[in-house]
Coordinates of C-alpha atoms in Angstrom, one line a residue:
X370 CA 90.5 10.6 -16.8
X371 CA 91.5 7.0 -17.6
X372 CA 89.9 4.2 -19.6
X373 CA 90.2 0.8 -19.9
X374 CA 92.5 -0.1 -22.9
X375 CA 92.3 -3.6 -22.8
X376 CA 88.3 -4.0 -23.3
X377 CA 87.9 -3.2 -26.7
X378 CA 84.9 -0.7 -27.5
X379 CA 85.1 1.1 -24.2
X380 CA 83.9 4.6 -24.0
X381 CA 84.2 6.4 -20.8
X382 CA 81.4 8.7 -21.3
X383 CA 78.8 6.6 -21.0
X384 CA 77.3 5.4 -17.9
X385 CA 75.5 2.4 -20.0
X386 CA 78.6 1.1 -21.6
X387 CA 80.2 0.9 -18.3
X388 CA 77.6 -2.0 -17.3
X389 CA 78.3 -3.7 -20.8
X390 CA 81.7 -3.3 -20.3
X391 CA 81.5 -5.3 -17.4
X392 CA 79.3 -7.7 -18.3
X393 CA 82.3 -10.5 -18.9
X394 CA 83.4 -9.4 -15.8
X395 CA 80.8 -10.1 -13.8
X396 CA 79.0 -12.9 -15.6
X397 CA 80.6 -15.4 -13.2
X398 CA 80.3 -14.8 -9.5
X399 CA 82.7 -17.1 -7.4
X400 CA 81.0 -20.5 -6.7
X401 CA 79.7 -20.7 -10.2
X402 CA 80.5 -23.7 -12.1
X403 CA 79.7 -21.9 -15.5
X404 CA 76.3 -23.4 -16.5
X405 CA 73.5 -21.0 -16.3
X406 CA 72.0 -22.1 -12.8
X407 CA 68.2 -24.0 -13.2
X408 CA 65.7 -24.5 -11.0
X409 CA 65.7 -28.4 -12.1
X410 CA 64.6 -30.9 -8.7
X411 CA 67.6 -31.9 -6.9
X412 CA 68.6 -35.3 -5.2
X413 CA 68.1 -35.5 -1.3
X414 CA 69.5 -38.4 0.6
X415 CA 66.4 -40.0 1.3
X416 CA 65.3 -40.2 -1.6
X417 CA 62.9 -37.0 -1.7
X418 CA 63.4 -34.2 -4.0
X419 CA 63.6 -30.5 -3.3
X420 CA 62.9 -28.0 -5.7
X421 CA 65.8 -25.3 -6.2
X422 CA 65.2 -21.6 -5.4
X423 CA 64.5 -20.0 -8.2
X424 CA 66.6 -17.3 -9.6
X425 CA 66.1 -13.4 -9.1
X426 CA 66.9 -11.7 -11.8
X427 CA 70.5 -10.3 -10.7
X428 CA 71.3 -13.4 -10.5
X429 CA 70.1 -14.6 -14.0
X430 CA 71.9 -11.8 -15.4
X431 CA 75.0 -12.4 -13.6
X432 CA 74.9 -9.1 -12.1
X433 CA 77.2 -7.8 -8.6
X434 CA 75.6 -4.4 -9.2
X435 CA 73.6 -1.9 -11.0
X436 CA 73.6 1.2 -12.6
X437 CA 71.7 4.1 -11.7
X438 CA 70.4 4.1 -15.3
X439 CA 68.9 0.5 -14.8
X440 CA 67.1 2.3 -12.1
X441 CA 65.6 5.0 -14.0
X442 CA 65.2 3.1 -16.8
X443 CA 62.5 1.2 -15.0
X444 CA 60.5 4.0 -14.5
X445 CA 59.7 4.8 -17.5
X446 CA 58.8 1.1 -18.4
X447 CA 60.3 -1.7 -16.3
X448 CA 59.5 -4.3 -19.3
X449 CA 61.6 -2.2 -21.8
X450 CA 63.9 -2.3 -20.1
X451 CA 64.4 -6.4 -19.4
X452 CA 63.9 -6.8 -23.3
X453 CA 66.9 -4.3 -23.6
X454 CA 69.0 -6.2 -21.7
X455 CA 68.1 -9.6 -23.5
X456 CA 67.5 -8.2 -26.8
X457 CA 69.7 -5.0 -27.8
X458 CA 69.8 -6.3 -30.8
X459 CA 66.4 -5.6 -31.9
X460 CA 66.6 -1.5 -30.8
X461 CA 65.2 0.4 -33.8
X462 CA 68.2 2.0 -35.7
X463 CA 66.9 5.4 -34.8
X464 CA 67.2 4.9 -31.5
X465 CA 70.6 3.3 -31.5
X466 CA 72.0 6.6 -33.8
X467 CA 70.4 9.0 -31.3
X468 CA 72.1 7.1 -28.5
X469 CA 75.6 7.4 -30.7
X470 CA 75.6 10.9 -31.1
X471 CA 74.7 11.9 -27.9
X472 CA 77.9 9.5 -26.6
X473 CA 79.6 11.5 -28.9
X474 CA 78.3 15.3 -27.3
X475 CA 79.6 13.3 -23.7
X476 CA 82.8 12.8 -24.8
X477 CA 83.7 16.0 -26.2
X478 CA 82.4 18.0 -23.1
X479 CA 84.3 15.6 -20.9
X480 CA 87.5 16.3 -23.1
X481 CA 87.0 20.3 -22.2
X482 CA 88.0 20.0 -19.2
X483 CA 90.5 16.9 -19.2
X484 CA 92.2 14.5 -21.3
X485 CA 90.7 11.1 -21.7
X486 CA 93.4 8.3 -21.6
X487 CA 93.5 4.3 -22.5
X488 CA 95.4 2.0 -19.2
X489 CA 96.0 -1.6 -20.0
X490 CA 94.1 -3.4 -17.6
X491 CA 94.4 -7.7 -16.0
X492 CA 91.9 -7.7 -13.4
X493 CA 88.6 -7.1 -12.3
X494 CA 90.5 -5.1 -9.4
X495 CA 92.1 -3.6 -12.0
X496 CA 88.8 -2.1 -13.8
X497 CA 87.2 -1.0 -10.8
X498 CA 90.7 0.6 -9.6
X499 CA 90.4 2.7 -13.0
X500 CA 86.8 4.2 -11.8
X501 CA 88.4 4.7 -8.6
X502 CA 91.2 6.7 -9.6
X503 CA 89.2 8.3 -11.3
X504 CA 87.4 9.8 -8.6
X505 CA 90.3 10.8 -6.9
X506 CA 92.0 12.8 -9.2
X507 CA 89.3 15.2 -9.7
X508 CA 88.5 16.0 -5.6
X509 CA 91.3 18.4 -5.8
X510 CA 89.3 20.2 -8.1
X511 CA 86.4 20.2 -6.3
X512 CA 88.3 21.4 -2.8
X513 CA 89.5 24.4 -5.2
X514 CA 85.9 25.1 -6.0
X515 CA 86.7 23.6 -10.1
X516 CA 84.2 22.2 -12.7
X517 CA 84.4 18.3 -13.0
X518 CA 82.7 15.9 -15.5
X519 CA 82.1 12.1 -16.2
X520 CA 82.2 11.4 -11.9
X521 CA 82.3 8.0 -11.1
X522 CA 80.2 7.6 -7.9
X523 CA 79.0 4.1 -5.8
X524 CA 76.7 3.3 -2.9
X525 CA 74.1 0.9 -1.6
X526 CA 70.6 1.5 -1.1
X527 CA 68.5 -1.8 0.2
X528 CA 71.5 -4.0 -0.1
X529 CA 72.3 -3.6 -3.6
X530 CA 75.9 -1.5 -5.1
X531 CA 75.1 0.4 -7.5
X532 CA 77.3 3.1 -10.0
X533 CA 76.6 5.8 -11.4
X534 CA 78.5 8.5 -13.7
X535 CA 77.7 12.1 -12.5
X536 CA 77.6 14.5 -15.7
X537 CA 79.0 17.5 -14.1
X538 CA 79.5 18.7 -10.6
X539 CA 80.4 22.6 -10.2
X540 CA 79.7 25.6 -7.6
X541 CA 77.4 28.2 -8.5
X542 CA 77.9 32.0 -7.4
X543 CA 76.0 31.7 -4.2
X544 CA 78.8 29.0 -3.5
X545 CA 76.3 26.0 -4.0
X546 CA 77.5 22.9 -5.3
X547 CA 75.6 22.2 -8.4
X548 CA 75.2 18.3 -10.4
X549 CA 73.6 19.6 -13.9
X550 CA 73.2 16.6 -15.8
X551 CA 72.7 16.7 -20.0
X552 CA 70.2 15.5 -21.7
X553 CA 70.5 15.8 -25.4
X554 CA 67.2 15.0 -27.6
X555 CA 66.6 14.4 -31.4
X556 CA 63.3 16.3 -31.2
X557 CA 63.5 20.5 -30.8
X558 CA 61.5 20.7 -27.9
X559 CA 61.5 19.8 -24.4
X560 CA 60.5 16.2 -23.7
X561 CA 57.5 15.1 -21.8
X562 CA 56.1 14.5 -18.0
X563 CA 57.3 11.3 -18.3
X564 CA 60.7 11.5 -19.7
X565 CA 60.8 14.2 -17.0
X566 CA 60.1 12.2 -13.9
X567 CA 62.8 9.5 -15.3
X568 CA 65.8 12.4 -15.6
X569 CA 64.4 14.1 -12.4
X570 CA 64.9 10.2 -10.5
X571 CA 68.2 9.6 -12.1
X572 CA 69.5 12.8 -10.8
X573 CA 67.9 12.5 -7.0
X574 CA 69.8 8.6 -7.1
X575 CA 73.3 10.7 -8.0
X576 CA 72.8 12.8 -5.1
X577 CA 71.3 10.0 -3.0
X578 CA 74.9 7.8 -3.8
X579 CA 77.1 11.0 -3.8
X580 CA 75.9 12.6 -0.1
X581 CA 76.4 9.0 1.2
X582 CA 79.9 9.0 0.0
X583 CA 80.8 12.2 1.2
X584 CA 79.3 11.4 4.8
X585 CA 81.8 8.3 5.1
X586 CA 78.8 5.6 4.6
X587 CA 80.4 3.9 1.8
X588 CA 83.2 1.6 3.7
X589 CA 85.9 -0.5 1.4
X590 CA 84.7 -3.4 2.8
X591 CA 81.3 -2.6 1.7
X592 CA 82.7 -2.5 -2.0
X593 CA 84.7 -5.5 -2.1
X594 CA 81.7 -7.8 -0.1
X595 CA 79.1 -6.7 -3.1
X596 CA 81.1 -6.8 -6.2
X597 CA 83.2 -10.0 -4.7
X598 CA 86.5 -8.0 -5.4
X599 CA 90.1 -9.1 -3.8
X600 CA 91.9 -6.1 -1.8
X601 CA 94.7 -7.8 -1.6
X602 CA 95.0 -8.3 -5.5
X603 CA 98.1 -6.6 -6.9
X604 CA 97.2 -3.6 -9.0
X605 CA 98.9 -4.3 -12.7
X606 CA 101.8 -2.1 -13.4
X607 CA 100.1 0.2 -15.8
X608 CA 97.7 0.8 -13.3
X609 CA 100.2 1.0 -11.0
X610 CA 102.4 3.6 -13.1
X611 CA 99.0 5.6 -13.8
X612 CA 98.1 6.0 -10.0
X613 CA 101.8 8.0 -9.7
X614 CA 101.3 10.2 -12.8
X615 CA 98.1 11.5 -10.6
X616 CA 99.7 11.8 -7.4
X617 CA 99.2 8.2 -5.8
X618 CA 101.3 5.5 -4.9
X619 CA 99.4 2.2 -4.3
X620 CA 100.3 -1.6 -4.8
X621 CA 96.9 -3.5 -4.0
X622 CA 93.6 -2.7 -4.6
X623 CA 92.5 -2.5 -0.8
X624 CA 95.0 0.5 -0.7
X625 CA 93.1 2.2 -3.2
X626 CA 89.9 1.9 -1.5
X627 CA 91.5 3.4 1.6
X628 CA 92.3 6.2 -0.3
X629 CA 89.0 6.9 -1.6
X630 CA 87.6 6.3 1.5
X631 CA 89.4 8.9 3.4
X632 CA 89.1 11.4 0.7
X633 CA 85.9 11.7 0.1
X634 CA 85.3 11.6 4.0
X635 CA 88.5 13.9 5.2
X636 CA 87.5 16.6 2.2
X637 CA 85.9 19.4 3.1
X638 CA 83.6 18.6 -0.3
X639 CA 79.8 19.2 1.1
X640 CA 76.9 17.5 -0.3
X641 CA 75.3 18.0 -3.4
X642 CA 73.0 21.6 -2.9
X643 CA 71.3 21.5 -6.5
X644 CA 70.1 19.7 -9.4
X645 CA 69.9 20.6 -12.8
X646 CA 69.1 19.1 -15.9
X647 CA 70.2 20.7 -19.4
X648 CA 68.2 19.6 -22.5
X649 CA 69.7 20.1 -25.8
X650 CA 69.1 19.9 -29.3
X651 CA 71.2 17.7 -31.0
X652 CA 71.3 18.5 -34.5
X653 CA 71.5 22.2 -33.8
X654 CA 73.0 22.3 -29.8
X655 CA 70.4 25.0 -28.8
X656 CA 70.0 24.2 -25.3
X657 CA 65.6 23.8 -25.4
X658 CA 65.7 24.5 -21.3
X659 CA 67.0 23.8 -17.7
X660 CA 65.0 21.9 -15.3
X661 CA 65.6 22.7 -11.7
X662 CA 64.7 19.4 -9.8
X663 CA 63.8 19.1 -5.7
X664 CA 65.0 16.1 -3.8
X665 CA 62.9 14.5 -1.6
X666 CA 65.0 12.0 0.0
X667 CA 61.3 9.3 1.2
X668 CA 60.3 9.4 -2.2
X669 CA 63.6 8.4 -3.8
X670 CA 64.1 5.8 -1.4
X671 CA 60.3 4.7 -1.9
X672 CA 60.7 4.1 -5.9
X673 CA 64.4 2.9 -5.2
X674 CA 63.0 0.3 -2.9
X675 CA 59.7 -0.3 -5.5
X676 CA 62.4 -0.8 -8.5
X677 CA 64.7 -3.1 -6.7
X678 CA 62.4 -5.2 -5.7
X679 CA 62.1 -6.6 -9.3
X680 CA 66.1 -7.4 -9.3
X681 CA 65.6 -8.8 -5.9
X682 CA 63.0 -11.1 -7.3
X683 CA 60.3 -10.1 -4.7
X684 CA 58.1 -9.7 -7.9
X685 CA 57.3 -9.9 -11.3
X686 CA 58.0 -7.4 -14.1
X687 CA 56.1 -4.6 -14.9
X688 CA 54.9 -3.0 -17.4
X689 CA 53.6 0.3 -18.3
X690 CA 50.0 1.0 -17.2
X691 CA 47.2 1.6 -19.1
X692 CA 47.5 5.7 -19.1
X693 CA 50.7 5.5 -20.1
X694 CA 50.3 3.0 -23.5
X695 CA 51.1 5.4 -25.8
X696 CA 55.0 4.9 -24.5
X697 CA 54.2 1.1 -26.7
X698 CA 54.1 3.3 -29.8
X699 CA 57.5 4.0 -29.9
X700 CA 59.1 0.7 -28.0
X701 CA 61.3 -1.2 -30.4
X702 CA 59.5 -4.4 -28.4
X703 CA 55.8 -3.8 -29.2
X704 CA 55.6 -6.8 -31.3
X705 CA 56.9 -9.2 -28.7
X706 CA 55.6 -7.5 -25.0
X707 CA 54.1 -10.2 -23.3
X708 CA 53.0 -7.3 -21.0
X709 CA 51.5 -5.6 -23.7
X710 CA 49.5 -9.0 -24.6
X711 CA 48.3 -9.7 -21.2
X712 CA 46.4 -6.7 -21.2
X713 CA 45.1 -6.7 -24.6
X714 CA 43.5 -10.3 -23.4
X715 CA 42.0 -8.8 -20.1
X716 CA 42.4 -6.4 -17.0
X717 CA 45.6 -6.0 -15.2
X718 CA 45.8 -4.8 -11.7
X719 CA 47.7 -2.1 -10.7
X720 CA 51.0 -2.6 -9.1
X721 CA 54.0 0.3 -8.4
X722 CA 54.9 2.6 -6.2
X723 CA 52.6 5.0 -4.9
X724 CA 51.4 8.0 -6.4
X725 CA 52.3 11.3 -4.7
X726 CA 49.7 13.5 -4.2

């Protein structure tokens, strides 16, 4: 597969580096004068002021999409994961080398199965035409029932694009198409309810995004309206020169979105059947156990809908609740959660999605 080779840093292996990747990218959406936006009083002509809608917070980051790790992220706590965004630098070192090496375990499975290569890149259409080629040249392995990795996948759920990168999609004897996702851990043992429900929901979004792709309800237009991308914009000519050596001949970026488009709706690739989740040892690679997860389609549109909500700035961040405080024990922003404050002062009340039974 092909990687950007004019973004220095990139690593194709990791969904999470992707969104940073990007982040120059998409810091600017069109209309912006380049000054963080404020919700300062603004000047009416008679004389009256009116206050500026505030900002949601895809907005304040300067965000056309999300990841489906943002997403699962929030479930196992949504105020974690803000400080993340606006304060990487304070992650513990521990975490940051666990994170490394299991980049590292990514890579070298995706390299088992193909060769990951650097394309210079000029545009924004340019990146996302990288993800999309991406895509493409591994459906011919799918159609002849082959093992893919590192699967770029998109789609919308309540009006928001977001990307995800698929670990491994494969058939299993019965003929099944299988998405086994790895986990790799620093601790010899399998992880806990709660990490669990975050993998399982991470997982059910993939299959969520990838059905809908395969069922023709991700249109081009759809892509280039949410990102603010340009389908007539002239791919570069190493992009260009790349798309042949895979078996495409394209010249602007909306002709590459055709192409995906009819591929993944013309192919006889069915929806997803199964999902797995591999955990593995790190230091040693014993695999610690396979987690068979069951889709229920309400419920992952229920938390979807709950989670976005936040970016959509329908309400205020979340924290963890009060069952689940010992997650502050090991949360590199314990010192500085406001969340965590607030309820040492007094009680909270509850707000999330609800509970299954």
């Amino acid at each position: 597969m092909a990687g950007q080779g004019s973004e220095p840093g990139e690593l194709s292996d990791s969904e999470l580096l992707r969104l940073l990747e990007e982040a120059g990218d998409d810091a600017l959406q069109p209309g912006h004068s380049g000054k963080p936006n404020s919700s300062s009083d603004l000047p009416l002509e008679s004389g009256k002021m009116k206050r500026k809608r505030a900002q949601t917070p895809l907005e304040k980051y300067g965000l056309n999409y999300l990841c489906v790790t943002d997403l699962s992220t929030q479930s196992w706590c949504e105020q974690q994961m803000v400080y993340g965004r606006e304060l990487p630098q304070q992650q513990a070192p521990e975490t940051v080398v666990l994170l490394n090496t299991g980049k590292s375990i990514h890579l070298a499975r995706e390299l088992e199965v193909h060769d990951v290569v650097k394309v210079h890149t000029t545009s924004k259409e340019d990146s996302w035409a990288i993800k999309i080629l991406n895509l493409l040249s591994v459906i011919p392995v799918l159609q002849a029932g082959g093992c893919v990795r590192e699967l770029p996948v998109f789609g919308i759920i309540e009006d928001v694009f977001l990307m995800g990168i698929i670990d491994e999609l494969c058939y299993s004897a019965k003929g099944e198409l299988e998405l086994r996702e790895l986990k790799t851990r620093g601790l010899p043992f399998m992880p806990s309810g709660a990490q669990k429900k975050k993998d399982y929901f991470q997982v059910c979004l993939y299959k969520y995004i990838f059905d809908a792709m395969v069922q023709g309800q991700l249109k081009p237009d759809v892509i280039t309206s949410h990102i603010h991308l340009r389908p007539e914009q002239p791919l570069g000519s190493h992009i260009r020169e790349h798309a042949q050596k895979v078996g495409f001949t394209v010249t602007c970026f909306g002709d590459l979105l055709e192409l995906m488009y009819l591929n993944m709706t013309l192919s006889d690739i069915p929806s997803i059947d199964c999902l797995k989740i591999e955990y593995s040892h790190q230091e040693s690679n014993t695999l610690l156990g396979t987690e068979v997860v069951q889709f229920e389609e309400e419920k992952v549109r229920e938390r979807a809908q709950y989670y976005l909500a936040y970016w959509k700035g329908r309400r205020e961040v979340q924290g963890v609740e009060i069952e689940e405080a010992w997650k502050c024990q090991s949360c590199s922003y314990s010192e500085i959660c406001d969340w965590r404050r607030k309820r040492a002062e007094g009680p909270e009340q509850r707000s999330g999605p609800k509970k299954s039974k």
